[in-house]
Amino acid sequence: MTYQRPNFRHPDLPQNKIGFYRKDYEGALSTLCAGCGHDSISGAIIQACYEMAIEPHRLAKLSGIGCSSKTPAYFLGNSHGFNSVHGRMPSVATGAVMANKDLLYLGVSGDGDTASIGMGQFVHAIRRNLNILYIVMNNGCYGLTKGQDSATADQGSINKSGVENSFQGIDLIGLGLELGATFLARSFSGDKSQLIPLIKAGLSHPGFALIDVISPCVTFNNNVGSTKSYDYTREHIEATGSIDLVPYKSEITHSQIDGTTQIITLHDESSIQVHKLSQDWDPTSKISAYNKMHEAKTVKEILTGLIYIDTESKDLHSVLKTSKKPLNALTESDLCPGNDALAKICAGMR
Amino acid sequence: MIDLKGINDVVIRFATVNGTGSASANNMFAKAVYKMGVPVTPKNIFPSNIQGLPTWYEVRVSEKGYLGRREGIDILVAVNAQSFAKDVQSVRSGGYLMYDSTKLLADEDKRPDIHYIGIPMMEMCIAHYNDARTHLLMKNVIYVGALAALLGMEISVFENLIQEQFKKKEKLIPGNIQALHLGVDYALKNYSLLPYKIERRDLIGDRILIEGNNACGLGALFAGATVGSWYPITPSTSVMNAFEKWCYKFRVDPETGEHKFAIIQAEDELAAMGMVLGANWNGARSFTATSGPGVSLMSEFLGLSYFAEIPAVLIDVQRGGPSTGMPTRTQQSDLMIAAYASHGDTKHVLLFPSNPKECFDMTADAFDFAERYQTAILIMTDLDLGMNDHLSDPLQWDDSRMYKRGKVLTAVELESMKSFGRYQDVDGDGIPYRTIPGTHPTKGSYFTRGSSKDENAKYTEESEAYVRNVDRLAKKWLTIQKEIYPPEITINDKGSKKGLIFFGTSSYAAIEAIDLLAENGLHFNAMRLKAFPFTKEVLEFIDNHDEIYVIEQNRDAQCRTILITELNINPSKLKSVLNYDGFPITAQFISEKIITNR
């Protein structure tokens, strides 16, 4: 928990290509516990948006309730934010996305907000392939109400009071695969070099991009025996590889490409370079993703990185055929048929 | 036997089986009365079921123009074997029962005090048509023909309606016309005309026959709603169906095929309301339609709408409660939950349409109100209004009308402002200024939340800031109270200190009841409520009358309770007339209750 942030900024700090400094993407001071994984994720979001040169007002951030859902106050202070009610961010986001297809949408949620109270809305947002990056800050517990196990806590994980969790943990990525999600990634709050490019790729994806980020709760779930602690996560992590987002028309340097590099072209002709740790794995194949995930589970490894991407993803707007002009920009002349039309309608009711 | 008769004053009930095509035949009968220039009120009485259960269709014909239900079934067309015995008992003494005489009448179904009109419907069908489905369909047309003939109606009107109905399936026309005449000829040959008559008049003017739900859907279309989100629930489903139908007609670009609307069938009512808030927050006019069980689920978001000050429009087509209640029967029993939905100190604006024209006008206005007041507006219609055809003034739209988007700051305005505080009361009316995401690169962004905040939308647990905020919300409520619809007051007798208070679909019966009571020497003035909060005229009316009845269709006198609480009325001053059996209230019920309770 930081109480003061220095106002001093070095004059030579770099601007991004639209003239914003990194601080233009920061938010209010975090009130989370010192060392909270969520603050690292906020930092990664700031860095990703800065590097992508997103105009801050062209992104809307939405959240539910809980420690994770507080974080949108701590990043992108120049973006509109909506801290909705518990577990209901997906529906609010759905309405917002419908209203204006031209903004970027970033949803932030936690494991309680997503996997318990919000499970219904979460799965339906996936089904509809809503155009949003949905980040779950997953710490396996309810931090804000003092550490109760959440639905993503692994069976057998021991909480701070020494009690073993007897119930099955919900694997959000596995669930997402079953539901037909079009972008699935898992990461660790302690690994920014992996997380930042995943956030960029997620924001570029046309459809529902889910990043499940293991984000240890230093206060209530960082003890020995917890499977969501910093130590446990570091010891059991297995990355599928690292990725880079290559923006549209940028040059791909040959030095980046080796035998295990796969280039995935996105809808806007930017691309993701995946530097894979093994060749027998293809993130555009669902079957490969299933196998890899189950193998990792069997040996109790936490598989991170880009796990699955559907390069043919069609988002909700294209399914609903909404107009190019955002719905919230349409006016009377676009929308109202006028009195002559109404008179004709009435004539048909005589 | 009682001698009943009447010209253009009759109640006919059709007892049929759902899913057998009877609905369109029954509709044709009501439409024919309308086409003959006589006021008509049809009501569907249907089960929560798709095929095979009894349905009834009740048609009231009233030369005097009364549009409420009337008690007493003068003529019953009984073609449902399942409900036959009960249907026979439902005919008023001296009334008429038309039945299919292909089968003999059982002894226990023979009443000495009613007349029987046997028409061998199925026998004629079998003689003239080939397959079983056609037999079933034509039976309906035969009884319509027989009934029309015995009521002395113009058969050509029915012929025209058949031509119109099957315009696109012309080969069906001759068969239907033949069936009509089979009924007409048999009835005239075997029975004399009934003492009830339906004669041509010119009492309709330019009025139309339209369901309230359709009018609500049209209101949303004309008001510029672009995002509709809903979860299917009787009796509100046809609101979104209508909106969708009209959107496909008027909002699809003929060249590109692009849609200027988005409709999402949500996973539940919680999500439906969440989508409405998300879209409105992001600057698109959005609405949902539901019924009582949905309002229960939407309460959480209604509280957020109130406290975070996000516009929303909710059309509540009320049905019989509590819980699942009576899904296919009507009530006005969501008033309390709608007015105060969600925890904490919350209040919501309610509008009470009482006919389809008001469904249209109030839905359209609701979008303006929602944006002006930055809160949820609930349109309190009901099954009776929503799912039945009503004789209504035609809908009209003023082409010079612009959408009133309320206090929304543009990029230019933000640029010239020194500071922006989302929840500052700049104008002293309690209504703050808002911004839409994406408007300005560096100004006007804020964090919307359901938690306590200060004038600049910053989270706070400071008591003073919290109190300032909720007091401003109370001030906003007073602004709404000054600007919202006043009641419609009708002074029938200047000297009278007696008054009736009513709203919504109770109005038809209440207006008729005033005439019935006057015949008994009791002269009542009337106040029809059109909105909550109540404007000052409501209190004045109550202050100016000594004997007041609040007429409503629920058990617990919910409107009376709200009047007492909100206006600080002595409870003994307001008496109740309550109908809550699921059928639309009648004038006879109201006048009898008042006369016997005085």
PDB file of N, CA, C and O in Angstrom, chain A residues 57-58 77-78 80-83 88 91-92 95-96 99 105 121 124 128 320-324 328 332 335-336 338-339 342 346 349-350, chain B residues 34-35 206 209 214 222 251 258-259 265 267 270-271 274-275 278-279 282 300-301 397 399 403 435 438 440-441 444-448:
ATOM      1  N   HIS A  57      -9.394   7.921 -23.702  1.00  0.00           N
ATOM      2  CA  HIS A  57     -10.864   8.057 -23.686  1.00  0.00           C
ATOM      3  C   HIS A  57     -11.544   7.120 -24.675  1.00  0.00           C
ATOM      4  O   HIS A  57     -12.768   7.065 -24.722  1.00  0.00           O
ATOM      5  N   ARG A  58     -10.773   6.399 -25.454  1.00  0.00           N
ATOM      6  CA  ARG A  58     -11.389   5.442 -26.378  1.00  0.00           C
ATOM      7  C   ARG A  58     -11.455   4.045 -25.774  1.00  0.00           C
ATOM      8  O   ARG A  58     -11.699   3.065 -26.475  1.00  0.00           O
ATOM      9  N   GLY A  77      -6.794   6.498 -15.524  1.00  0.00           N
ATOM     10  CA  GLY A  77      -7.619   7.537 -14.893  1.00  0.00           C
ATOM     11  C   GLY A  77      -8.312   8.456 -15.879  1.00  0.00           C
ATOM     12  O   GLY A  77      -9.268   9.143 -15.524  1.00  0.00           O
ATOM     13  N   ASN A  78      -7.896   8.455 -17.125  1.00  0.00           N
ATOM     14  CA  ASN A  78      -8.565   9.288 -18.130  1.00  0.00           C
ATOM     15  C   ASN A  78      -9.597   8.504 -18.940  1.00  0.00           C
ATOM     16  O   ASN A  78     -10.145   9.005 -19.911  1.00  0.00           O
ATOM     17  N   HIS A  80     -13.247   6.325 -18.997  1.00  0.00           N
ATOM     18  CA  HIS A  80     -14.484   6.135 -18.257  1.00  0.00           C
ATOM     19  C   HIS A  80     -14.460   4.751 -17.601  1.00  0.00           C
ATOM     20  O   HIS A  80     -13.998   3.785 -18.215  1.00  0.00           O
ATOM     21  N   GLY A  81     -14.996   4.689 -16.388  1.00  0.00           N
ATOM     22  CA  GLY A  81     -15.034   3.407 -15.704  1.00  0.00           C
ATOM     23  C   GLY A  81     -16.418   3.105 -15.167  1.00  0.00           C
ATOM     24  O   GLY A  81     -17.212   4.020 -14.927  1.00  0.00           O
ATOM     25  N   PHE A  82     -16.709   1.841 -15.006  1.00  0.00           N
ATOM     26  CA  PHE A  82     -18.012   1.444 -14.458  1.00  0.00           C
ATOM     27  C   PHE A  82     -17.790   0.302 -13.490  1.00  0.00           C
ATOM     28  O   PHE A  82     -17.516  -0.827 -13.884  1.00  0.00           O
ATOM     29  N   ASN A  83     -17.894   0.622 -12.224  1.00  0.00           N
ATOM     30  CA  ASN A  83     -17.790  -0.372 -11.160  1.00  0.00           C
ATOM     31  C   ASN A  83     -19.234  -0.821 -10.881  1.00  0.00           C
ATOM     32  O   ASN A  83     -19.976  -0.125 -10.215  1.00  0.00           O
ATOM     33  N   ARG A  88     -22.015  -8.893 -12.017  1.00  0.00           N
ATOM     34  CA  ARG A  88     -22.879  -8.459 -13.131  1.00  0.00           C
ATOM     35  C   ARG A  88     -22.149  -7.620 -14.179  1.00  0.00           C
ATOM     36  O   ARG A  88     -22.794  -7.015 -15.031  1.00  0.00           O
ATOM     37  N   SER A  91     -22.990  -8.317 -18.066  1.00  0.00           N
ATOM     38  CA  SER A  91     -24.203  -7.786 -18.692  1.00  0.00           C
ATOM     39  C   SER A  91     -24.075  -6.291 -18.943  1.00  0.00           C
ATOM     40  O   SER A  91     -24.479  -5.788 -19.995  1.00  0.00           O
ATOM     41  N   VAL A  92     -23.499  -5.571 -17.985  1.00  0.00           N
ATOM     42  CA  VAL A  92     -23.321  -4.129 -18.178  1.00  0.00           C
ATOM     43  C   VAL A  92     -22.393  -3.899 -19.377  1.00  0.00           C
ATOM     44  O   VAL A  92     -22.652  -3.048 -20.236  1.00  0.00           O
ATOM     45  N   GLY A  95     -24.238  -4.406 -22.686  1.00  0.00           N
ATOM     46  CA  GLY A  95     -25.007  -3.220 -23.082  1.00  0.00           C
ATOM     47  C   GLY A  95     -24.096  -2.125 -23.608  1.00  0.00           C
ATOM     48  O   GLY A  95     -24.374  -1.497 -24.637  1.00  0.00           O
ATOM     49  N   ALA A  96     -22.976  -1.912 -22.912  1.00  0.00           N
ATOM     50  CA  ALA A  96     -22.060  -0.842 -23.308  1.00  0.00           C
ATOM     51  C   ALA A  96     -21.471  -1.126 -24.693  1.00  0.00           C
ATOM     52  O   ALA A  96     -21.426  -0.245 -25.553  1.00  0.00           O
ATOM     53  N   ALA A  99     -23.872  -0.436 -27.413  1.00  0.00           N
ATOM     54  CA  ALA A  99     -24.141   0.985 -27.638  1.00  0.00           C
ATOM     55  C   ALA A  99     -23.070   1.643 -28.499  1.00  0.00           C
ATOM     56  O   ALA A  99     -23.360   2.547 -29.273  1.00  0.00           O
ATOM     57  N   TYR A 105     -12.958  -2.220 -24.902  1.00  0.00           N
ATOM     58  CA  TYR A 105     -13.562  -2.542 -23.608  1.00  0.00           C
ATOM     59  C   TYR A 105     -12.663  -3.477 -22.819  1.00  0.00           C
ATOM     60  O   TYR A 105     -12.176  -4.478 -23.344  1.00  0.00           O
ATOM     61  N   GLN A 121     -23.562 -14.880 -15.902  1.00  0.00           N
ATOM     62  CA  GLN A 121     -23.324 -13.821 -16.894  1.00  0.00           C
ATOM     63  C   GLN A 121     -22.007 -14.053 -17.632  1.00  0.00           C
ATOM     64  O   GLN A 121     -21.899 -13.768 -18.826  1.00  0.00           O
ATOM     65  N   HIS A 124     -22.366 -16.562 -20.464  1.00  0.00           N
ATOM     66  CA  HIS A 124     -23.166 -16.057 -21.591  1.00  0.00           C
ATOM     67  C   HIS A 124     -22.434 -14.975 -22.378  1.00  0.00           C
ATOM     68  O   HIS A 124     -22.632 -14.843 -23.583  1.00  0.00           O
ATOM     69  N   ARG A 128     -21.654 -15.286 -26.410  1.00  0.00           N
ATOM     70  CA  ARG A 128     -22.012 -14.246 -27.389  1.00  0.00           C
ATOM     71  C   ARG A 128     -20.783 -13.651 -28.073  1.00  0.00           C
ATOM     72  O   ARG A 128     -20.910 -12.831 -28.952  1.00  0.00           O
ATOM     73  N   LEU A 320     -24.874  -9.620 -35.061  1.00  0.00           N
ATOM     74  CA  LEU A 320     -26.126  -8.857 -35.030  1.00  0.00           C
ATOM     75  C   LEU A 320     -26.246  -7.864 -36.183  1.00  0.00           C
ATOM     76  O   LEU A 320     -27.260  -7.187 -36.316  1.00  0.00           O
ATOM     77  N   LYS A 321     -25.210  -7.775 -36.996  1.00  0.00           N
ATOM     78  CA  LYS A 321     -25.214  -6.895 -38.186  1.00  0.00           C
ATOM     79  C   LYS A 321     -25.497  -5.437 -37.839  1.00  0.00           C
ATOM     80  O   LYS A 321     -26.189  -4.726 -38.579  1.00  0.00           O
ATOM     81  N   THR A 322     -24.980  -4.978 -36.725  1.00  0.00           N
ATOM     82  CA  THR A 322     -25.248  -3.582 -36.361  1.00  0.00           C
ATOM     83  C   THR A 322     -24.508  -2.641 -37.308  1.00  0.00           C
ATOM     84  O   THR A 322     -23.477  -2.994 -37.883  1.00  0.00           O
ATOM     85  N   SER A 323     -25.037  -1.440 -37.419  1.00  0.00           N
ATOM     86  CA  SER A 323     -24.528  -0.469 -38.394  1.00  0.00           C
ATOM     87  C   SER A 323     -23.095  -0.062 -38.090  1.00  0.00           C
ATOM     88  O   SER A 323     -22.648  -0.131 -36.944  1.00  0.00           O
ATOM     89  N   LYS A 324     -22.393   0.413 -39.115  1.00  0.00           N
ATOM     90  CA  LYS A 324     -21.011   0.883 -38.931  1.00  0.00           C
ATOM     91  C   LYS A 324     -20.987   2.036 -37.953  1.00  0.00           C
ATOM     92  O   LYS A 324     -20.115   2.132 -37.108  1.00  0.00           O
ATOM     93  N   ASN A 328     -25.053   4.493 -30.507  1.00  0.00           N
ATOM     94  CA  ASN A 328     -25.256   5.680 -29.670  1.00  0.00           C
ATOM     95  C   ASN A 328     -25.027   6.976 -30.437  1.00  0.00           C
ATOM     96  O   ASN A 328     -25.225   8.062 -29.899  1.00  0.00           O
ATOM     97  N   GLU A 332     -32.438  11.170 -34.577  1.00  0.00           N
ATOM     98  CA  GLU A 332     -33.848  11.088 -34.983  1.00  0.00           C
ATOM     99  C   GLU A 332     -34.004  10.642 -36.437  1.00  0.00           C
ATOM    100  O   GLU A 332     -34.817   9.775 -36.740  1.00  0.00           O
ATOM    101  N   LEU A 335     -33.475   7.024 -36.851  1.00  0.00           N
ATOM    102  CA  LEU A 335     -34.208   6.078 -36.010  1.00  0.00           C
ATOM    103  C   LEU A 335     -35.728   6.190 -36.079  1.00  0.00           C
ATOM    104  O   LEU A 335     -36.434   5.208 -35.877  1.00  0.00           O
ATOM    105  N   CYS A 336     -36.243   7.396 -36.299  1.00  0.00           N
ATOM    106  CA  CYS A 336     -37.689   7.589 -36.163  1.00  0.00           C
ATOM    107  C   CYS A 336     -38.381   7.536 -37.518  1.00  0.00           C
ATOM    108  O   CYS A 336     -38.053   8.309 -38.415  1.00  0.00           O
ATOM    109  N   GLY A 338     -41.328   8.479 -38.386  1.00  0.00           N
ATOM    110  CA  GLY A 338     -42.149   9.651 -38.691  1.00  0.00           C
ATOM    111  C   GLY A 338     -43.642   9.373 -38.719  1.00  0.00           C
ATOM    112  O   GLY A 338     -44.085   8.226 -38.767  1.00  0.00           O
ATOM    113  N   ASN A 339     -44.411  10.473 -38.710  1.00  0.00           N
ATOM    114  CA  ASN A 339     -45.858  10.330 -38.530  1.00  0.00           C
ATOM    115  C   ASN A 339     -46.574   9.704 -39.721  1.00  0.00           C
ATOM    116  O   ASN A 339     -47.567   9.009 -39.542  1.00  0.00           O
ATOM    117  N   LEU A 342     -46.415   6.145 -39.236  1.00  0.00           N
ATOM    118  CA  LEU A 342     -47.278   5.744 -38.115  1.00  0.00           C
ATOM    119  C   LEU A 342     -48.749   5.716 -38.551  1.00  0.00           C
ATOM    120  O   LEU A 342     -49.498   4.816 -38.166  1.00  0.00           O
ATOM    121  N   CYS A 346     -51.277   2.586 -38.357  1.00  0.00           N
ATOM    122  CA  CYS A 346     -52.609   2.652 -37.736  1.00  0.00           C
ATOM    123  C   CYS A 346     -53.692   2.237 -38.727  1.00  0.00           C
ATOM    124  O   CYS A 346     -54.652   1.556 -38.351  1.00  0.00           O
ATOM    125  N   MET A 349     -54.602  -1.174 -38.726  1.00  0.00           N
ATOM    126  CA  MET A 349     -55.268  -1.683 -37.519  1.00  0.00           C
ATOM    127  C   MET A 349     -56.730  -1.272 -37.492  1.00  0.00           C
ATOM    128  O   MET A 349     -57.349  -1.198 -36.443  1.00  0.00           O
ATOM    129  N   ARG A 350     -57.282  -0.970 -38.649  1.00  0.00           N
ATOM    130  CA  ARG A 350     -58.706  -0.600 -38.708  1.00  0.00           C
ATOM    131  C   ARG A 350     -59.506  -1.696 -39.376  1.00  0.00           C
ATOM    132  O   ARG A 350     -58.961  -2.521 -40.075  1.00  0.00           O
TER     133      ARG A 350
ATOM    134  N   TYR B  34     -66.501  -4.304 -34.893  1.00  0.00           N
ATOM    135  CA  TYR B  34     -65.764  -3.041 -35.101  1.00  0.00           C
ATOM    136  C   TYR B  34     -66.058  -2.467 -36.483  1.00  0.00           C
ATOM    137  O   TYR B  34     -66.343  -1.276 -36.631  1.00  0.00           O
ATOM    138  N   LYS B  35     -66.029  -3.334 -37.493  1.00  0.00           N
ATOM    139  CA  LYS B  35     -66.255  -2.874 -38.868  1.00  0.00           C
ATOM    140  C   LYS B  35     -67.688  -2.359 -39.058  1.00  0.00           C
ATOM    141  O   LYS B  35     -67.958  -1.593 -39.971  1.00  0.00           O
ATOM    142  N   ASP B 206     -62.087   7.460 -35.827  1.00  0.00           N
ATOM    143  CA  ASP B 206     -60.821   7.001 -36.423  1.00  0.00           C
ATOM    144  C   ASP B 206     -60.066   6.044 -35.495  1.00  0.00           C
ATOM    145  O   ASP B 206     -58.884   5.796 -35.667  1.00  0.00           O
ATOM    146  N   LEU B 209     -57.922  -0.793 -33.487  1.00  0.00           N
ATOM    147  CA  LEU B 209     -57.868  -1.920 -32.541  1.00  0.00           C
ATOM    148  C   LEU B 209     -56.410  -2.344 -32.418  1.00  0.00           C
ATOM    149  O   LEU B 209     -55.794  -2.777 -33.394  1.00  0.00           O
ATOM    150  N   ASN B 214     -48.008  -4.001 -28.352  1.00  0.00           N
ATOM    151  CA  ASN B 214     -47.600  -3.535 -29.669  1.00  0.00           C
ATOM    152  C   ASN B 214     -47.359  -2.019 -29.626  1.00  0.00           C
ATOM    153  O   ASN B 214     -46.367  -1.509 -30.170  1.00  0.00           O
ATOM    154  N   PHE B 222     -40.219   4.664 -32.050  1.00  0.00           N
ATOM    155  CA  PHE B 222     -40.273   6.082 -32.404  1.00  0.00           C
ATOM    156  C   PHE B 222     -39.381   6.921 -31.489  1.00  0.00           C
ATOM    157  O   PHE B 222     -38.853   7.945 -31.903  1.00  0.00           O
ATOM    158  N   ARG B 251     -35.703  -0.213 -39.638  1.00  0.00           N
ATOM    159  CA  ARG B 251     -34.345   0.105 -39.211  1.00  0.00           C
ATOM    160  C   ARG B 251     -33.268  -0.770 -39.863  1.00  0.00           C
ATOM    161  O   ARG B 251     -32.174  -0.885 -39.349  1.00  0.00           O
ATOM    162  N   GLU B 258     -27.486  -3.373 -42.951  1.00  0.00           N
ATOM    163  CA  GLU B 258     -27.077  -3.036 -41.572  1.00  0.00           C
ATOM    164  C   GLU B 258     -28.284  -2.759 -40.687  1.00  0.00           C
ATOM    165  O   GLU B 258     -29.268  -2.170 -41.125  1.00  0.00           O
ATOM    166  N   HIS B 259     -28.157  -3.146 -39.430  1.00  0.00           N
ATOM    167  CA  HIS B 259     -29.238  -2.934 -38.461  1.00  0.00           C
ATOM    168  C   HIS B 259     -28.963  -1.699 -37.620  1.00  0.00           C
ATOM    169  O   HIS B 259     -27.874  -1.573 -37.065  1.00  0.00           O
ATOM    170  N   GLN B 265     -31.531 -11.383 -26.408  1.00  0.00           N
ATOM    171  CA  GLN B 265     -32.303 -12.189 -25.460  1.00  0.00           C
ATOM    172  C   GLN B 265     -31.321 -12.624 -24.377  1.00  0.00           C
ATOM    173  O   GLN B 265     -30.426 -13.421 -24.602  1.00  0.00           O
ATOM    174  N   GLU B 267     -29.758 -13.973 -20.590  1.00  0.00           N
ATOM    175  CA  GLU B 267     -29.805 -15.257 -19.895  1.00  0.00           C
ATOM    176  C   GLU B 267     -30.798 -15.226 -18.737  1.00  0.00           C
ATOM    177  O   GLU B 267     -31.243 -16.260 -18.260  1.00  0.00           O
ATOM    178  N   LEU B 270     -31.883 -10.412 -14.645  1.00  0.00           N
ATOM    179  CA  LEU B 270     -30.786  -9.621 -14.075  1.00  0.00           C
ATOM    180  C   LEU B 270     -29.918  -9.087 -15.208  1.00  0.00           C
ATOM    181  O   LEU B 270     -29.593  -7.899 -15.279  1.00  0.00           O
ATOM    182  N   ALA B 271     -29.515  -9.993 -16.079  1.00  0.00           N
ATOM    183  CA  ALA B 271     -28.647  -9.605 -17.188  1.00  0.00           C
ATOM    184  C   ALA B 271     -29.360  -8.641 -18.126  1.00  0.00           C
ATOM    185  O   ALA B 271     -28.754  -7.694 -18.636  1.00  0.00           O
ATOM    186  N   GLY B 274     -29.045  -5.354 -16.647  1.00  0.00           N
ATOM    187  CA  GLY B 274     -27.642  -4.931 -16.681  1.00  0.00           C
ATOM    188  C   GLY B 274     -27.277  -4.376 -18.055  1.00  0.00           C
ATOM    189  O   GLY B 274     -26.602  -3.353 -18.175  1.00  0.00           O
ATOM    190  N   MET B 275     -27.756  -5.044 -19.091  1.00  0.00           N
ATOM    191  CA  MET B 275     -27.478  -4.587 -20.454  1.00  0.00           C
ATOM    192  C   MET B 275     -28.125  -3.221 -20.706  1.00  0.00           C
ATOM    193  O   MET B 275     -27.551  -2.354 -21.348  1.00  0.00           O
ATOM    194  N   GLY B 278     -25.902  -0.701 -19.039  1.00  0.00           N
ATOM    195  CA  GLY B 278     -24.636  -0.543 -19.760  1.00  0.00           C
ATOM    196  C   GLY B 278     -24.817   0.278 -21.026  1.00  0.00           C
ATOM    197  O   GLY B 278     -24.015   1.171 -21.330  1.00  0.00           O
ATOM    198  N   ALA B 279     -25.897  -0.003 -21.748  1.00  0.00           N
ATOM    199  CA  ALA B 279     -26.130   0.715 -23.013  1.00  0.00           C
ATOM    200  C   ALA B 279     -26.480   2.180 -22.755  1.00  0.00           C
ATOM    201  O   ALA B 279     -25.964   3.076 -23.430  1.00  0.00           O
ATOM    202  N   ASN B 282     -23.600   4.211 -21.827  1.00  0.00           N
ATOM    203  CA  ASN B 282     -22.757   4.463 -22.987  1.00  0.00           C
ATOM    204  C   ASN B 282     -23.488   5.262 -24.060  1.00  0.00           C
ATOM    205  O   ASN B 282     -23.061   5.310 -25.205  1.00  0.00           O
ATOM    206  N   GLU B 300     -32.034  -5.405  -8.119  1.00  0.00           N
ATOM    207  CA  GLU B 300     -30.635  -5.066  -7.844  1.00  0.00           C
ATOM    208  C   GLU B 300     -30.157  -3.937  -8.768  1.00  0.00           C
ATOM    209  O   GLU B 300     -29.562  -2.955  -8.317  1.00  0.00           O
ATOM    210  N   PHE B 301     -30.428  -4.088 -10.043  1.00  0.00           N
ATOM    211  CA  PHE B 301     -29.989  -3.077 -11.003  1.00  0.00           C
ATOM    212  C   PHE B 301     -30.824  -1.807 -10.921  1.00  0.00           C
ATOM    213  O   PHE B 301     -30.356  -0.722 -11.279  1.00  0.00           O
ATOM    214  N   TRP B 397     -47.417  10.945 -34.004  1.00  0.00           N
ATOM    215  CA  TRP B 397     -46.060  11.399 -33.703  1.00  0.00           C
ATOM    216  C   TRP B 397     -45.867  12.797 -34.284  1.00  0.00           C
ATOM    217  O   TRP B 397     -46.208  13.041 -35.440  1.00  0.00           O
ATOM    218  N   ASP B 399     -43.661  15.235 -35.913  1.00  0.00           N
ATOM    219  CA  ASP B 399     -42.392  15.125 -36.630  1.00  0.00           C
ATOM    220  C   ASP B 399     -41.364  16.185 -36.226  1.00  0.00           C
ATOM    221  O   ASP B 399     -40.183  16.046 -36.538  1.00  0.00           O
ATOM    222  N   TYR B 403     -35.502  14.209 -29.692  1.00  0.00           N
ATOM    223  CA  TYR B 403     -35.277  13.445 -28.465  1.00  0.00           C
ATOM    224  C   TYR B 403     -34.629  14.356 -27.433  1.00  0.00           C
ATOM    225  O   TYR B 403     -33.648  15.040 -27.722  1.00  0.00           O
ATOM    226  N   THR B 435     -21.537  12.647 -18.640  1.00  0.00           N
ATOM    227  CA  THR B 435     -20.770  12.553 -19.877  1.00  0.00           C
ATOM    228  C   THR B 435     -20.858  11.123 -20.388  1.00  0.00           C
ATOM    229  O   THR B 435     -21.061  10.185 -19.614  1.00  0.00           O
ATOM    230  N   GLY B 438     -15.925   8.251 -24.161  1.00  0.00           N
ATOM    231  CA  GLY B 438     -15.398   8.502 -25.499  1.00  0.00           C
ATOM    232  C   GLY B 438     -15.610   9.912 -26.008  1.00  0.00           C
ATOM    233  O   GLY B 438     -15.289  10.210 -27.148  1.00  0.00           O
ATOM    234  N   HIS B 440     -14.407  13.076 -24.815  1.00  0.00           N
ATOM    235  CA  HIS B 440     -13.307  14.042 -24.827  1.00  0.00           C
ATOM    236  C   HIS B 440     -12.024  13.355 -24.337  1.00  0.00           C
ATOM    237  O   HIS B 440     -12.062  12.607 -23.370  1.00  0.00           O
ATOM    238  N   PRO B 441     -10.882  13.656 -24.985  1.00  0.00           N
ATOM    239  CA  PRO B 441      -9.646  12.922 -24.652  1.00  0.00           C
ATOM    240  C   PRO B 441      -9.187  13.090 -23.208  1.00  0.00           C
ATOM    241  O   PRO B 441      -8.633  12.155 -22.629  1.00  0.00           O
ATOM    242  N   GLY B 444     -13.885  14.957 -18.528  1.00  0.00           N
ATOM    243  CA  GLY B 444     -15.212  14.369 -18.412  1.00  0.00           C
ATOM    244  C   GLY B 444     -15.248  12.898 -18.053  1.00  0.00           C
ATOM    245  O   GLY B 444     -16.321  12.332 -17.851  1.00  0.00           O
ATOM    246  N   SER B 445     -14.081  12.245 -17.963  1.00  0.00           N
ATOM    247  CA  SER B 445     -14.149  10.834 -17.578  1.00  0.00           C
ATOM    248  C   SER B 445     -14.375  10.736 -16.074  1.00  0.00           C
ATOM    249  O   SER B 445     -13.967  11.627 -15.325  1.00  0.00           O
ATOM    250  N   TYR B 446     -15.033   9.719 -15.648  1.00  0.00           N
ATOM    251  CA  TYR B 446     -15.273   9.516 -14.212  1.00  0.00           C
ATOM    252  C   TYR B 446     -15.567   8.039 -13.999  1.00  0.00           C
ATOM    253  O   TYR B 446     -15.732   7.279 -14.969  1.00  0.00           O
ATOM    254  N   PHE B 447     -15.618   7.660 -12.752  1.00  0.00           N
ATOM    255  CA  PHE B 447     -15.822   6.253 -12.417  1.00  0.00           C
ATOM    256  C   PHE B 447     -17.244   6.077 -11.873  1.00  0.00           C
ATOM    257  O   PHE B 447     -17.569   6.563 -10.804  1.00  0.00           O
ATOM    258  N   THR B 448     -18.073   5.418 -12.651  1.00  0.00           N
ATOM    259  CA  THR B 448     -19.453   5.168 -12.246  1.00  0.00           C
ATOM    260  C   THR B 448     -19.467   4.038 -11.230  1.00  0.00           C
ATOM    261  O   THR B 448     -18.807   3.025 -11.439  1.00  0.00           O
TER     262      THR B 448
END
